[in-house]
Each structure stands twice: as structure tokens, then as C-alpha cells.
Amino acid sequence: MYGWTGKTLKVDLTRGEVEEEALDPRIARGFIGGRGLGIHRLLKDVDPKCDPLGEQNALIMAAGPLTGTKAPTGARYMVMTRSPLTGSVTCSNSGGFFPAELKKAGVDMIVFRGKASEPVYLRIDEGKAELRPAGGLWGGTTHETDAALRREMGADARVACIGPAGERGVLFASIMNDRDRAAGRSGVGAVMGSKNLKAVAVRGSRDVPLYDPRAFGDLVKKINKRFRDSLKGGKHPLHLHGTAVTVMATQNFGVFPTRNFQQGTFDGWEDIHGEALTRNFLVRPKACFSCPIGCGRVTKVDDPRFRGEGEGPEYETIYAMGSNCGVSNLAAVTKANYICNEMGMDTMTMGSTIACAMELFERGYLPESDVGGPLHFGDADALVELTRKTASREGFGDLLAQGSYRLAERYGHPELAMVSKKQEFAGYDPRGEQGMGLAYATSPIGASHMRGDPAYIELLGVPMLVDPLSCDDKAEIVKDWQDVFSIIDSAGLCVFFSIRNLVTPTRDIRPQGIMELLNAATGADYDLAELVQAGERIFNAERLFMIRAGFSGKDDSLPPRMLKEALPDGPGQGSVCRLSEMIEVYYRLRGWDRNGVPTVEKLKELGLG
Amino acid sequence: MRVEVRLYATLRRFGPEDNAPVILDVPEGTRLIHVIESLGIPDDVEKIVLVSGRPAEPDSVLNDGDRIVMFPPVAGG
């Protein structure tokens, strides 16, 4: 096979065995790779009602056919499993260098089943895979684990691992790779920890086989040149200031979530904007494998209260731990980010859960004695301290480790958790951005900005700007974008590059450039209609898993604050999210019934029946 | 009348070196495009332009006290 290596590793942790399986070319074609192959496997092999932290659940790591190639941003992989945070499917995406290394070692996908009796790690050296004891690594931070395994295998090895948070079952534990890149969301790290699997270390030197290397090389050259020309001699805003540059857009559109979504603008925003990050803490930008943008931030904080070095923060971290907690101290946000990276936790759910606790406290629902001290919005020290305590599940941190929904429910006010399907929102207030509300509500993994991210078209002008406060056409946009994002994720590409350089600059973003790359790499000879349908198939397959896990259309919901409490400030002042205006149209476009369940005809059409 | 202009990220280069907000005294009836031209921002420089928080067309007529914000389209959060 080309593009795909054709090899899946099936790892039975209970028996301690690793088996190889050949990839079925028909399945590869229909599900593309990465996220698509992952959901195909989950649907086939995993009981959607299994205990997410039990032996029956599977943990899948899957790269795409373009991962590890010279395709710009061909750096991504997906981690898929049944989430312990949401109970639905999750697919958590990460870049860096580990995913490309996996492909260079000749592996498309790893499927972990069962549970090891003692801590282990999977070592893949070139083609050879084996489980090894990881007792000495257990308890170590992600940075310590990365260093120890690369000492053993060689500095050219790449590592994905969990930290102490994943070992201790923090429900939003991440899997970190290359030290500071995160498959962050939905608790994939807790699933890995429940299996006694500490790490995957991989080394490979084979080029990913290409169907037509010359055509592929020409295509890559053409795309890179077009990208360079578009910069007109300047720098890409994401290279200049990282994703944190997005603060200028969300603040000025009034959708920058502040104090647990009680406001849409934040007074201290210029202190936590990407420009402030560049000015105060940036050491250098950093790029993932084969990426011409380089949005990663290597940073250093000298302030003795929050001293540290590492990577981040990203925009989503700045919203969750900054404005959403009322914290304008960027040193504290950056420090809390470092702790999350080293302990292996999702910064988004961590910050949003602390924000929820702050509101519970300020409203008098959460007693000071439970927290161990006062917990007001704006408390930078509490942000850092509680992040630390969550990783170790110490004191109040043990409650925070369950995420905001379970915390708010325990104190009798689940409506104060800003979640959909128990997963915390991203950094966009859906009252000032209607399409984002629909995207949060209908994402199969719970609230996420990476399932058809309408912020591009509603705020960032990519590929054009549509009115964020209007519901017109949002159902069509969200459906089209969700399907194309499924393709991007499955191919192994990064959304940041793809959305401006590999899709048509039209409202329905047709994946023309991705198709050309896939065809040259794999020889699959997709036409646009078939590829778009593959994206739709993947999205519906995830929906099917979600439905079988016990969800229905009534779970495509947002908290009452979003639907009933008007935004008090900013350009969207006075508006609520008008989800009901959009969702019926959306279901109809999707070919789902009124309960949000894919119809038999739709499933048959997609080959999922 | 007075309007305030704030430029961010790659558009900073069209503003003052100290990055302070630009306060402009302009006659009644001034359109957004006049302000963009007076700052020397070429047409082909991609930008999102908000006037008091709402996306605005180049020929929009400005009002006293309008706050104009410009930033490049970015891809990613």
C-alpha cells in the first residue's frame, strides 16, 4: 500500500501480546485513516456501553495516510476511545513528531485492549514491537518519562505518554507526546492509565511509501510556494504570536468567555493576548513535523512566584485559565499550563472546572471549608495551586479531577457547568457566535471547537466573514465543516494550515487540495464527491457510536445560561444562543430523525447500515 | 468628530511605533475606507475590520466615538 503503511498493531495488554494485522484497502479508502479508521475499529470491536476505564474499552492511536509525509502539516494523529468524561466516543488530536515517527516505523494504527497486570510501555523500534515493564517510570512526569525512554532508545526516538494525572484517573488526563504536545481532551490519558500503559516509544527510519512520488513532490512544492506568496514577505500571525493571537478577535467580537461565561469581554485581555506572550515570555516559536507555520511557543517565566520553562500557552488555555477564571496574570496561566503538560492534563477542562468552582464559591454554593480557603475569580495563586492539587487528587483537587459537570452537580447546581455532554466549552461564547453553539451541541465528543470550528467563518474571516449573530445558513455551514474537518483529521493534517491552503475559499470549503495530496500519496483516485462522502461517513459513524452509548438528540444541548441568560456586554449584548432555530434544519440536512438518530436510509447510503 | 483606531498583530506596522491607539479627528460623513487609506493600509493586505464590535464594509459611514479595530484573519485557536 501507499500512504498507508498497511500495518495495524493489536496489543493485548492482559496477555502481554502484540499482533500485526493487515489493513483492508476497502476500509482504508472508505474511512481515509486516523480518525476514520479509529471510529471504524471502535464501532466494530468495542461495546459502546462498556466501562470507559475497564478492560473492555479499547485505546486507539491512529495516524493518517499523509502523516509522516512531506505534505505541509502532515504531523497529526488521533487518539480514540470511549471517554470517561463524557461517556461518548472521543477522538483527541495531536501533532509534534511522534505521529510521523510511528509512520516511519511502518505503523498506521495501534489498538490497545485489556489491562496489563503491572505498568508497561510499548516499544516500537523500526518494525519490531514489544511490551516492556514500566515500573520504574510509573509516577514520573511526562517530561521525565520522555527523557528516560529516549535515554534508553536514543535521542531520535519519540515518546507519547501519560503523567501522574493519567495514572490517578483524572477524568480529563491527556496523553502527551514530544513532551508538550497534547492529545488533550476527554480523558484519553485516564483510559491509558486504567490499562497500566505508561508510554509508547517509537523509532523509525523508513520513508512513507508514496504512490506517485514525483507528482506528490510537485504538489507539495506548489502548495508551499502558494503559502509563502500569501505571506507577502511578512510573517504568519500564528508564527508571530501563536494561537494566543486569537484573543484580539474573540475579545473584540465579545465572545471571549469571562468568569465562567458570565461575560463575553475581559478587562484584562491585553495582558493575556498573544502580543503580551511574545513580549514577556516567548523564547522561540516551534513547528511540528513538516509544518511551515510554527505556531508552537517555547516559553520561559522568570517571575519567582510562577517560575518555569516549557511550551504554551495556546489560545484555549489562555481563555480557560485566564479570562474564564478572571485571571489576567499571564505568568500564572503559563505556569498552570506547564503543570498540566508535566502532569498530563487538559488545560481546557482544568481551567474551566476551576472557573466553575469559583462561581459556585462566589454564589455561596461551595463552602470555603471544602476548598481549604476562599476561591474568588481573579485569584492567580489559587489557579496554580488547584491545578497542582488536581493532578495529585489531593484535598479539593480530588473533586476538581472529575471535571466541572460532576463538581457542579455535587453542589446542587449542574447548570453552572459550561459543558455539552459533560465536556467543557472551548473559548468562544456561543451567544455571540450562533454557529459555534450548534457545533458544540452536535459534536459527538461533547463541546469542542475542533469539530467544524465555525470561529473561522464567524470571527476570523476564513475563508470569508459571515455574521456571527445570525442563525442564517449556520446549519449548512456547520454540517459541511464538520464533514471536512473529519477528512482533515483522518488524512493526518492540521486544521490551521488546511483551512486556508487545502480547501476551496468557498463557504462549503471543498477539500480539493487534500484530495490531490491523498491521490498522489495513496493512488486512491478519490473524486471530490467520494472524499466528501467519506467525511460524512466518519462523522455519522461517530454519531452512531454516541447513540449506541445511550445518547440521543436531547443531549445535543447547551446549559441554560447559553439559551436563556442574555450576554451582558460586548457587540452581542442582549443575545442568547438560538439553538432551536438551527438544530431541526441541521438534523434534516444530516438525514437524521427528529431525535437526532441517523435514519436507516442515511446509514445505508453511507455503507454503515 | 473623533474615532479611535486600534491595530493588532501584523497590522501594527501601520500604526504608531508605541502601539498606542490612533485617535483621529475626521469630518462628519467620513467613511471607513477613508480612515483605512489615511493609515496607508493597502487594499491587498487582508484584514478583519470591526466598527464598534460589528464587521463593517469599507463604504460604511462612521459616527462620532466609533472604535475601529483591525486585525489579520488568522487560522486557529
XYZ file of C-alpha atoms in Angstrom:
686
model
C 0.000 0.000 0.000
C 0.987 3.629 -0.444
C 0.444 6.473 2.042
C -0.865 3.891 4.447
C 1.809 1.515 5.715
C -0.847 -1.189 5.792
C 0.065 -2.323 9.286
C -2.034 -2.184 12.458
C -0.591 -3.321 15.785
C -3.077 -5.090 18.045
C -1.813 -5.030 21.601
C -3.481 -7.316 24.123
C -2.307 -5.858 27.418
C -3.954 -8.572 29.512
C -1.976 -11.298 27.764
C 1.029 -9.143 27.067
C 0.924 -9.942 23.340
C 1.439 -7.832 20.228
C -0.033 -8.983 16.943
C 0.155 -7.467 13.464
C -2.877 -7.062 11.269
C -3.015 -6.011 7.625
C -5.162 -3.044 6.688
C -8.124 -3.827 4.424
C -7.721 -1.458 1.417
C -11.510 -1.037 1.078
C -11.801 0.105 4.687
C -8.794 2.414 4.281
C -10.389 4.027 1.251
C -13.794 4.487 2.857
C -12.528 5.775 6.205
C -9.333 7.529 4.963
C -7.176 6.974 8.070
C -6.598 8.434 11.563
C -9.930 9.429 12.991
C -11.846 7.474 10.346
C -10.023 4.195 10.839
C -10.265 4.699 14.599
C -14.049 5.028 14.646
C -14.402 2.103 12.245
C -12.465 -0.018 14.717
C -14.337 1.242 17.776
C -17.708 0.502 16.164
C -16.593 -2.965 15.202
C -14.784 -4.016 18.371
C -15.935 -2.015 21.380
C -19.202 -2.207 23.303
C -20.330 1.448 23.378
C -21.723 0.864 26.862
C -18.510 -0.613 28.302
C -16.868 0.882 31.380
C -14.553 3.517 29.852
C -11.932 2.730 32.489
C -12.464 -1.032 32.300
C -10.649 -3.731 30.375
C -13.319 -3.892 27.669
C -12.583 -0.402 26.373
C -10.007 -0.002 23.613
C -7.478 2.787 23.243
C -6.624 3.517 19.637
C -3.767 5.605 18.303
C -4.111 6.229 14.575
C -2.120 8.226 12.047
C -3.370 9.242 8.609
C -2.084 8.429 5.118
C -0.436 11.880 4.908
C 1.102 11.709 8.400
C 4.874 11.476 8.134
C 4.931 12.612 4.507
C 6.171 15.987 3.285
C 2.584 17.199 2.934
C 2.523 20.517 4.815
C 1.436 19.795 8.416
C 1.338 16.029 7.846
C 2.105 15.676 11.527
C -1.107 14.623 13.206
C -2.560 11.552 14.840
C -5.748 10.743 16.694
C -6.380 9.000 19.974
C -9.787 7.359 20.072
C -11.679 5.600 22.818
C -14.881 5.723 24.852
C -14.394 8.777 27.044
C -14.636 8.542 30.833
C -15.540 12.251 30.960
C -18.462 12.177 28.519
C -19.348 8.501 28.061
C -19.364 9.153 24.319
C -16.771 8.476 21.664
C -13.763 10.710 21.743
C -11.052 11.454 19.243
C -8.306 13.641 20.596
C -5.811 15.054 18.131
C -2.129 15.885 18.491
C 0.860 16.876 16.352
C 4.547 17.148 17.164
C 6.866 14.416 15.900
C 5.618 11.188 17.461
C 2.865 10.582 14.879
C 5.274 10.906 11.928
C 7.748 8.604 13.688
C 5.018 5.985 14.046
C 4.531 6.014 10.284
C 8.273 5.890 9.679
C 8.377 2.781 11.847
C 5.826 1.259 9.483
C 2.679 1.543 11.613
C -0.649 3.230 10.788
C -2.548 2.381 13.924
C -2.198 0.776 17.364
C -5.199 -0.801 19.095
C -4.737 -1.436 22.821
C -7.149 -3.811 24.564
C -7.343 -5.262 28.065
C -5.236 -4.229 31.025
C -1.665 -5.054 31.986
C -1.143 -6.544 35.431
C 1.867 -4.284 36.012
C 2.846 -0.952 34.391
C 4.199 -1.435 30.875
C 5.214 0.585 27.851
C 5.124 -0.324 24.173
C 8.438 -0.085 22.419
C 8.460 0.048 18.622
C 11.935 0.025 17.128
C 11.712 0.159 13.347
C 9.212 -2.636 12.668
C 9.668 -4.529 15.929
C 7.109 -4.011 18.671
C 7.215 -5.362 22.222
C 5.761 -4.622 25.629
C 8.281 -3.860 28.350
C 7.972 -3.264 32.101
C 7.482 0.385 33.067
C 7.513 0.061 36.843
C 10.443 2.446 37.111
C 8.637 5.055 35.015
C 5.349 4.942 36.931
C 4.764 8.120 38.917
C 7.064 10.130 36.661
C 6.056 13.324 34.896
C 5.651 13.373 31.125
C 8.996 15.149 30.792
C 10.766 12.591 32.987
C 9.191 9.720 31.077
C 10.145 11.215 27.724
C 13.735 11.721 28.869
C 14.084 8.240 30.383
C 12.794 6.433 27.290
C 14.899 8.497 24.920
C 17.943 7.828 27.054
C 17.243 4.152 26.620
C 16.277 4.072 22.940
C 18.251 7.015 21.611
C 17.596 10.719 21.273
C 15.949 10.123 17.893
C 13.115 8.120 19.467
C 9.735 9.769 20.013
C 7.512 9.241 23.012
C 3.818 9.546 23.834
C 2.999 9.021 27.489
C 0.791 9.817 30.434
C 1.779 11.682 33.558
C 0.681 11.170 37.158
C -2.803 12.551 36.349
C -3.484 9.724 33.890
C -2.207 7.142 36.365
C -4.556 8.503 39.022
C -7.617 8.603 36.786
C -8.132 12.354 36.498
C -11.125 12.311 34.140
C -9.531 14.829 31.791
C -5.997 13.417 31.793
C -4.174 13.861 28.494
C -1.690 11.811 26.525
C 1.359 13.992 25.917
C 3.822 13.421 23.103
C 7.195 15.022 22.407
C 6.953 16.441 25.951
C 4.476 19.243 25.332
C 2.074 18.279 22.553
C -1.249 17.049 23.878
C -3.969 14.670 22.831
C -5.699 16.712 25.449
C -9.406 16.247 25.524
C -11.974 13.929 27.060
C -9.701 11.923 29.352
C -7.804 9.733 26.885
C -4.933 9.736 29.422
C -7.181 8.270 32.112
C -8.061 5.385 29.780
C -4.371 4.795 29.111
C -3.667 4.855 32.857
C -6.514 2.417 33.551
C -4.726 -0.049 31.281
C -1.438 0.309 33.173
C 0.089 1.611 29.959
C 2.602 4.367 30.700
C 4.044 5.136 27.284
C 4.629 4.326 23.662
C 8.171 4.900 22.450
C 8.903 4.651 18.758
C 11.781 4.931 16.363
C 11.624 4.526 12.609
C 13.667 5.497 9.590
C 11.614 4.370 6.605
C 10.079 6.953 4.308
C 6.325 6.644 3.998
C 5.771 4.883 0.646
C 4.127 7.143 -1.949
C 2.069 6.108 -4.990
C 3.446 8.823 -7.258
C 6.442 10.432 -5.525
C 7.112 12.898 -8.345
C 3.527 14.178 -8.564
C 3.383 14.332 -4.777
C 6.648 16.295 -4.582
C 5.477 18.762 -7.245
C 2.206 19.241 -5.433
C 3.933 19.918 -2.116
C 6.234 22.434 -3.790
C 3.287 24.207 -5.378
C 1.315 24.363 -2.116
C 4.291 25.611 -0.118
C 5.058 28.284 -2.688
C 1.459 29.487 -2.691
C 1.567 29.625 1.107
C 4.828 31.608 1.130
C 3.499 34.018 -1.503
C 0.371 34.601 0.569
C 2.545 35.958 3.380
C 3.843 38.717 1.056
C 7.217 38.747 2.769
C 5.664 39.052 6.224
C 5.161 36.521 8.947
C 2.105 34.375 9.596
C 0.153 35.761 12.587
C 0.250 32.321 14.237
C 4.026 32.196 13.842
C 4.363 35.690 15.244
C 2.197 35.319 18.346
C 0.938 31.715 18.497
C -2.721 30.785 18.691
C -2.939 33.250 21.594
C -3.252 35.942 18.916
C -6.895 34.841 18.640
C -7.695 36.803 21.823
C -7.831 40.015 19.752
C -10.673 38.529 17.701
C -12.764 36.953 20.452
C -12.428 39.981 22.750
C -13.413 42.433 20.039
C -16.346 40.300 18.921
C -17.409 39.991 22.577
C -17.225 36.194 22.696
C -14.156 35.897 24.948
C -15.539 33.757 27.803
C -15.025 35.538 31.082
C -15.711 34.444 34.693
C -17.324 31.130 33.806
C -19.146 32.604 30.815
C -20.802 35.342 32.845
C -19.377 37.929 30.414
C -18.115 38.000 26.842
C -15.339 40.567 27.265
C -12.465 40.702 29.720
C -10.957 43.930 31.068
C -7.506 42.409 31.395
C -7.440 40.970 27.895
C -4.400 42.863 26.631
C -2.355 41.339 29.453
C -3.087 37.799 28.223
C -3.116 38.439 24.467
C -0.598 36.741 22.164
C 1.289 40.009 21.812
C 1.864 40.056 25.594
C 3.047 36.453 25.426
C 5.558 37.337 22.699
C 6.759 40.398 24.600
C 7.144 38.779 28.003
C 7.734 35.041 27.777
C 8.490 33.848 24.251
C 11.859 32.148 23.818
C 11.194 30.948 20.270
C 8.409 29.661 18.037
C 8.341 25.925 17.388
C 6.951 23.925 14.491
C 5.611 20.374 14.352
C 6.849 17.875 11.739
C 6.619 19.271 8.195
C 4.840 22.472 9.260
C 5.520 25.790 7.507
C 3.613 27.830 10.138
C 5.222 27.074 13.504
C 2.549 28.205 15.971
C 4.102 26.390 18.962
C 5.542 28.539 21.734
C 8.683 27.732 23.697
C 8.387 29.990 26.717
C 10.063 30.863 29.987
C 8.710 32.617 33.060
C 11.149 34.326 35.424
C 8.636 35.686 37.951
C 9.693 33.826 41.126
C 6.071 33.063 42.050
C 5.441 31.258 38.770
C 8.896 30.387 37.541
C 9.202 27.719 34.879
C 10.069 26.722 31.334
C 8.149 24.770 28.752
C 5.666 25.230 25.934
C 2.456 27.190 25.715
C 0.058 28.641 26.457
C -2.268 28.239 23.500
C -5.361 30.364 22.986
C -7.650 27.752 24.539
C -5.510 27.628 27.672
C -5.497 31.413 27.902
C -9.283 31.505 27.765
C -9.848 28.607 30.182
C -7.251 29.536 32.792
C -7.157 33.281 32.107
C -10.331 35.207 31.293
C -12.661 32.382 32.314
C -11.080 32.382 35.785
C -10.862 36.198 35.751
C -7.068 35.877 35.866
C -5.078 38.475 33.904
C -1.705 37.309 35.197
C -0.185 35.587 32.164
C 2.729 34.236 34.223
C 0.250 32.307 36.393
C -1.657 30.995 33.356
C 1.603 29.884 31.770
C 2.715 28.187 34.986
C -0.602 26.328 35.327
C -0.144 25.268 31.674
C 3.322 23.883 32.463
C 1.892 21.873 35.360
C -0.817 20.432 33.099
C 1.785 19.439 30.495
C 4.067 17.773 33.028
C 1.289 16.026 34.950
C -0.636 15.194 31.762
C -3.944 17.073 31.985
C -6.184 19.000 29.591
C -5.726 22.730 30.218
C -9.192 23.485 28.831
C -11.197 21.312 31.219
C -8.827 22.143 34.082
C -9.276 25.900 33.721
C -12.999 25.681 33.075
C -13.503 23.446 36.104
C -11.689 25.937 38.351
C -13.807 28.725 36.808
C -16.950 26.757 37.652
C -15.695 26.229 41.226
C -15.056 29.979 41.517
C -18.632 30.752 40.539
C -20.002 28.073 42.890
C -17.948 29.665 45.670
C -18.939 33.249 44.910
C -22.621 32.301 44.832
C -22.291 30.626 48.208
C -22.898 27.077 46.969
C -19.379 25.833 47.653
C -18.226 26.169 51.295
C -14.798 27.629 51.947
C -14.018 24.683 54.225
C -14.327 22.274 51.264
C -11.855 24.286 49.192
C -9.479 24.973 52.065
C -9.649 28.744 51.565
C -11.545 31.413 49.638
C -11.830 30.979 45.867
C -12.634 34.219 44.090
C -12.404 34.991 40.385
C -9.030 36.530 39.608
C -7.050 34.512 42.170
C -3.871 33.641 40.251
C -2.315 31.733 43.156
C -5.405 29.565 43.584
C -5.359 28.746 39.857
C -1.839 27.355 40.091
C -2.328 25.666 43.459
C -5.569 23.941 42.473
C -4.065 22.751 39.197
C -1.306 21.108 41.196
C -3.766 19.571 43.657
C -5.930 18.203 40.859
C -3.020 16.297 39.340
C -2.320 14.650 42.682
C -6.044 14.434 43.572
C -5.209 15.995 46.902
C -7.964 17.586 49.008
C -10.371 19.657 46.896
C -8.318 18.637 43.853
C -9.977 15.230 44.049
C -13.335 16.853 43.240
C -11.848 19.048 40.523
C -10.407 15.896 38.946
C -13.967 14.913 37.947
C -14.464 17.958 35.684
C -16.923 20.793 36.039
C -20.180 18.900 35.478
C -19.690 16.397 38.281
C -18.373 19.152 40.567
C -21.347 21.444 39.961
C -23.772 18.539 40.280
C -22.300 17.582 43.644
C -23.016 21.080 44.936
C -26.542 21.027 43.527
C -26.016 23.353 40.553
C -25.140 21.370 37.417
C -26.467 24.285 35.354
C -23.312 26.220 36.255
C -21.100 23.777 34.351
C -20.447 25.247 30.900
C -20.492 21.927 29.067
C -22.179 19.964 26.347
C -22.302 16.196 27.002
C -20.269 16.916 30.157
C -17.303 18.274 28.195
C -16.293 21.894 28.757
C -16.692 24.537 26.066
C -13.845 25.989 24.059
C -13.003 29.697 24.171
C -15.966 31.036 22.232
C -19.239 32.169 23.818
C -21.994 30.702 21.626
C -24.389 33.525 22.473
C -22.265 35.877 20.375
C -21.444 33.221 17.793
C -24.510 31.203 16.857
C -22.823 28.599 14.654
C -20.444 27.697 17.470
C -23.443 26.900 19.668
C -24.708 24.416 17.093
C -21.203 22.952 16.696
C -20.795 22.488 20.477
C -24.220 20.880 20.793
C -23.837 18.437 17.900
C -20.206 17.448 18.375
C -20.143 13.694 19.060
C -17.308 14.133 21.573
C -19.048 16.816 23.651
C -18.279 20.518 23.355
C -15.293 21.098 21.110
C -14.056 23.807 18.780
C -12.345 21.247 16.565
C -15.500 19.693 15.160
C -16.201 22.016 12.254
C -14.881 25.109 14.020
C -17.233 27.919 12.899
C -14.987 30.516 14.586
C -13.079 30.675 11.320
C -16.026 31.886 9.305
C -17.843 33.721 12.127
C -14.889 35.626 13.628
C -11.625 35.095 11.831
C -12.610 35.774 8.236
C -11.565 32.370 6.902
C -12.476 31.917 4.103
C -14.847 34.906 4.496
C -16.778 36.540 7.300
C -20.436 35.715 7.978
C -22.458 37.487 10.668
C -21.761 35.677 13.956
C -25.048 36.822 15.491
C -27.208 35.474 12.679
C -28.538 31.886 12.521
C -28.954 32.070 8.740
C -27.197 29.249 6.904
C -25.437 28.090 10.078
C -26.883 24.573 9.905
C -25.464 24.150 6.384
C -22.107 25.642 7.358
C -21.729 23.505 10.489
C -22.670 20.304 8.644
C -20.298 20.971 5.730
C -17.456 21.972 8.026
C -17.889 19.023 10.383
C -17.541 16.679 7.422
C -14.479 18.422 6.001
C -12.821 18.532 9.436
C -13.367 14.761 9.594
C -11.355 14.493 6.369
C -8.551 16.768 7.616
C -8.269 14.770 10.876
C -8.379 11.442 9.075
C -5.776 12.403 6.465
C -3.322 13.338 9.251
C -3.223 17.069 8.536
C -3.517 20.131 10.781
C -6.639 22.264 10.540
C -4.655 25.503 10.905
C -2.926 25.028 7.560
C -5.573 23.041 5.728
C -8.385 25.506 6.265
C -6.624 28.250 4.304
C -4.465 26.315 1.897
C -6.020 22.951 1.083
C -9.730 23.699 0.740
C -11.603 25.975 -1.651
C -12.189 29.534 -0.335
C -15.934 28.975 -0.540
C -18.498 28.727 2.212
C -18.640 24.948 1.869
C -14.804 24.556 1.902
C -14.461 21.714 -0.629
C -11.328 19.650 0.184
C -9.729 19.991 -3.257
C -6.091 20.285 -2.097
C -6.449 17.434 0.385
C -7.872 15.233 -2.366
C -4.919 15.979 -4.657
C -2.431 15.150 -1.902
C -4.285 11.960 -0.954
C -4.451 10.791 -4.558
C -0.755 11.345 -5.199
C 0.180 9.728 -1.877
C -2.157 6.723 -1.908
C -3.270 6.211 -5.501
C -6.837 6.004 -4.214
C -8.055 8.231 -7.050
C -10.780 9.859 -4.975
C -13.094 12.300 -6.661
C -14.404 15.201 -4.618
C -17.839 13.659 -4.063
C -16.407 10.385 -2.769
C -13.997 12.146 -0.430
C -16.669 14.449 0.958
C -18.891 11.444 1.489
C -16.085 9.715 3.384
C -16.030 12.724 5.734
C -19.767 12.412 6.188
C -19.402 8.666 6.797
C -16.827 9.254 9.544
C -18.940 11.885 11.272
C -22.013 9.622 11.131
C -20.037 6.627 12.401
C -19.098 8.685 15.466
C -22.732 9.694 15.854
C -23.716 6.036 15.699
C -21.286 5.122 18.483
C -22.644 8.011 20.545
C -26.258 6.889 20.027
C -25.368 3.286 20.908
C -23.640 4.583 24.053
C -27.040 5.831 25.187
C -27.182 9.423 23.906
C -29.926 10.984 21.805
C -30.916 14.332 20.346
C -31.912 15.633 23.782
C -28.211 15.533 24.676
C -27.438 17.919 21.796
C -27.891 20.683 24.319
C -26.289 23.711 25.921
C -26.547 24.928 29.534
C -29.485 27.256 30.366
C -27.096 30.201 30.660
C -26.434 29.961 26.923
C -30.108 29.597 25.989
C -31.790 31.956 28.466
C -29.338 34.441 30.001
C -28.504 37.215 27.531
C -24.878 38.240 27.017
C -24.460 41.272 29.277
C -21.697 43.018 27.347
C -19.907 43.470 24.044
C -21.246 43.516 20.490
C -23.515 40.531 21.194
C -25.076 42.208 24.218
C -28.666 41.053 24.674
C -28.369 37.867 22.629
C -28.749 34.232 23.631
C -27.825 31.163 21.601
C -30.841 30.342 19.409
C -30.008 26.654 19.146
C -33.585 25.527 18.483
C -33.705 27.723 15.359
C -30.812 25.790 13.861
C -30.992 22.242 15.096
C -34.082 20.999 13.233
C -32.670 22.207 9.930
C -29.377 20.605 10.855
C -30.965 17.201 11.567
C -32.846 17.370 8.279
C -29.667 18.196 6.328
C -27.914 15.343 8.086
C -30.619 12.814 7.247
C -31.251 12.178 10.949
C -34.688 11.766 12.508
C -36.236 14.213 14.975
C -34.399 12.521 17.837
C -31.083 13.088 16.122
C -30.679 9.438 15.143
C -29.290 8.698 11.659
C -32.059 7.143 9.558
C -31.734 3.662 8.111
C -31.602 5.207 4.624
C -28.755 7.536 5.584
C -26.764 4.712 7.146
C -27.322 2.535 4.092
C -26.226 5.372 1.791
C -23.005 5.715 3.783
C -22.377 1.983 3.978
C -22.857 1.982 7.743
C -26.153 0.054 7.811
C -15.921 64.090 15.170
C -13.473 61.650 16.744
C -12.870 57.992 16.049
C -10.374 55.636 17.622
C -8.400 53.033 15.655
C -6.663 50.012 17.121
C -4.408 47.778 15.044
C -3.218 44.329 16.064
C -0.660 41.671 15.171
C 0.674 42.043 11.607
C -1.291 45.288 11.110
C 0.599 47.051 13.912
C 3.117 48.271 11.356
C 0.543 50.730 10.018
C 0.141 52.412 13.416
C 2.394 54.475 15.684
C 5.573 52.871 16.972
C 4.450 52.953 20.592
C 1.381 50.897 19.619
C -0.939 53.443 21.189
C -4.492 53.707 19.872
C -4.799 56.182 16.992
C -7.260 58.997 17.674
C -8.431 60.734 14.520
C -10.434 63.931 14.097
C -12.480 63.431 10.961
C -15.308 65.367 9.297
C -18.926 64.207 9.516
C -19.755 61.729 6.775
C -16.302 60.133 6.761
C -16.367 56.562 5.510
C -14.363 53.654 6.843
C -12.344 53.427 3.620
C -11.051 56.991 4.154
C -9.625 56.007 7.531
C -8.040 52.840 6.122
C -6.453 54.875 3.303
C -5.243 57.592 5.655
C -3.343 54.947 7.633
C -1.695 53.774 4.420
C -3.041 50.218 4.594
C -3.031 48.803 1.053
C -6.120 47.101 -0.331
C -4.399 43.767 -0.727
C -3.483 43.474 2.951
C -6.036 41.048 4.373
C -7.870 42.407 7.355
C -10.927 41.968 9.509
C -12.389 45.366 10.296
C -14.836 45.886 13.142
C -16.565 49.166 13.874
C -17.751 49.209 17.467
C -17.708 45.427 17.556
C -19.516 44.715 14.289
C -17.985 43.722 10.955
C -18.147 46.728 8.637
C -17.953 47.353 4.892
C -15.399 49.867 3.548
C -18.094 52.345 2.500
C -19.798 52.409 5.945
C -20.260 55.931 7.263
C -18.586 56.437 10.635
C -20.143 58.003 13.714
C -18.590 60.137 16.427
C -16.930 57.920 19.055
C -16.668 54.839 16.817
C -13.997 52.385 17.809
C -12.368 50.793 14.778
C -10.462 47.553 15.277
C -8.383 45.881 12.574
C -6.570 42.579 12.668
C -5.399 39.999 10.146
C -7.540 36.921 9.510
C -5.885 34.160 11.469
C -6.394 30.463 11.301
C -6.539 28.769 14.596
C -7.401 28.774 18.237
